[in-house]
Amino acid sequence: MDFEKEWLLHFADQVSKSLLRKKVLGEGNFIWHIFSYNIVEADKYLTGDDARKAFDKLEKSGAKYF
């Protein structure tokens, strides 16, 4: 499975296809816009320093991050 499909499956499984096309997958948009536009509840995920600290503790071999 390619990265974008896997990412969307994990973070956007409850988002309508039309909203994804308009705000996330449309021209000029990026998959992380699902959080920028508050399409999903960010409080379900770590953010800021908490996210950085958790990330720093993880084994990252084979990970994809940007």
Coordinates of C-alpha atoms in Angstrom, one line a residue:
M1 CA 0.0 0.0 0.0
D2 CA 1.4 3.4 -0.8
F3 CA 2.1 6.0 1.8
E4 CA -0.8 8.3 1.1
K5 CA -3.4 5.5 1.1
E6 CA -2.1 4.1 4.3
W7 CA -2.0 7.6 5.9
L8 CA -5.6 8.3 4.9
L9 CA -6.8 4.9 6.0
H10 CA -5.3 5.6 9.5
F11 CA -6.3 9.3 9.9
A12 CA -9.3 9.8 7.6
D13 CA -11.3 6.7 7.6
Q14 CA -14.4 8.5 9.0
V15 CA -14.1 11.5 6.6
S16 CA -16.4 11.8 3.6
K17 CA -14.9 11.3 0.2
S18 CA -16.3 14.6 -1.0
L19 CA -14.7 16.5 1.9
L20 CA -11.4 14.7 1.3
R21 CA -11.4 15.6 -2.4
K22 CA -12.2 19.3 -1.6
K23 CA -9.9 20.0 1.3
V24 CA -7.2 17.3 1.3
L25 CA -6.7 15.6 -2.0
G26 CA -7.6 18.4 -4.4
E27 CA -5.1 20.4 -6.4
G28 CA -2.9 22.6 -4.1
N29 CA -3.8 20.6 -1.0
F30 CA -1.8 18.2 1.2
I31 CA -2.8 15.2 3.2
W32 CA -1.9 16.9 6.5
H33 CA -4.6 19.5 5.8
I34 CA -6.9 17.0 7.5
F35 CA -5.5 18.5 10.7
S36 CA -4.9 22.1 9.4
Y37 CA -8.6 22.5 8.5
N38 CA -9.7 20.7 11.7
I39 CA -11.4 18.0 9.6
V40 CA -10.6 15.5 12.3
E41 CA -10.4 16.0 16.0
A42 CA -6.7 16.8 16.7
D43 CA -7.3 16.1 20.4
K44 CA -7.3 12.4 19.5
Y45 CA -3.6 12.8 18.7
L46 CA -0.5 14.2 20.3
T47 CA 0.6 17.6 19.2
G48 CA 3.4 20.1 19.9
D49 CA 6.0 19.1 22.5
D50 CA 4.1 16.1 23.6
A51 CA 4.2 14.7 20.1
R52 CA 7.9 15.5 19.7
K53 CA 8.7 13.7 23.0
A54 CA 6.8 10.6 22.0
F55 CA 8.4 10.6 18.6
D56 CA 11.9 10.9 20.1
K57 CA 11.2 7.7 22.1
L58 CA 10.2 5.6 19.1
E59 CA 12.2 3.2 17.1
K60 CA 12.3 4.8 13.7
S61 CA 14.0 2.3 11.4
G62 CA 11.8 2.0 8.3
A63 CA 9.7 5.0 9.3
K64 CA 8.6 7.7 6.9
Y65 CA 8.4 11.2 8.3
F66 CA 8.5 14.7 6.9

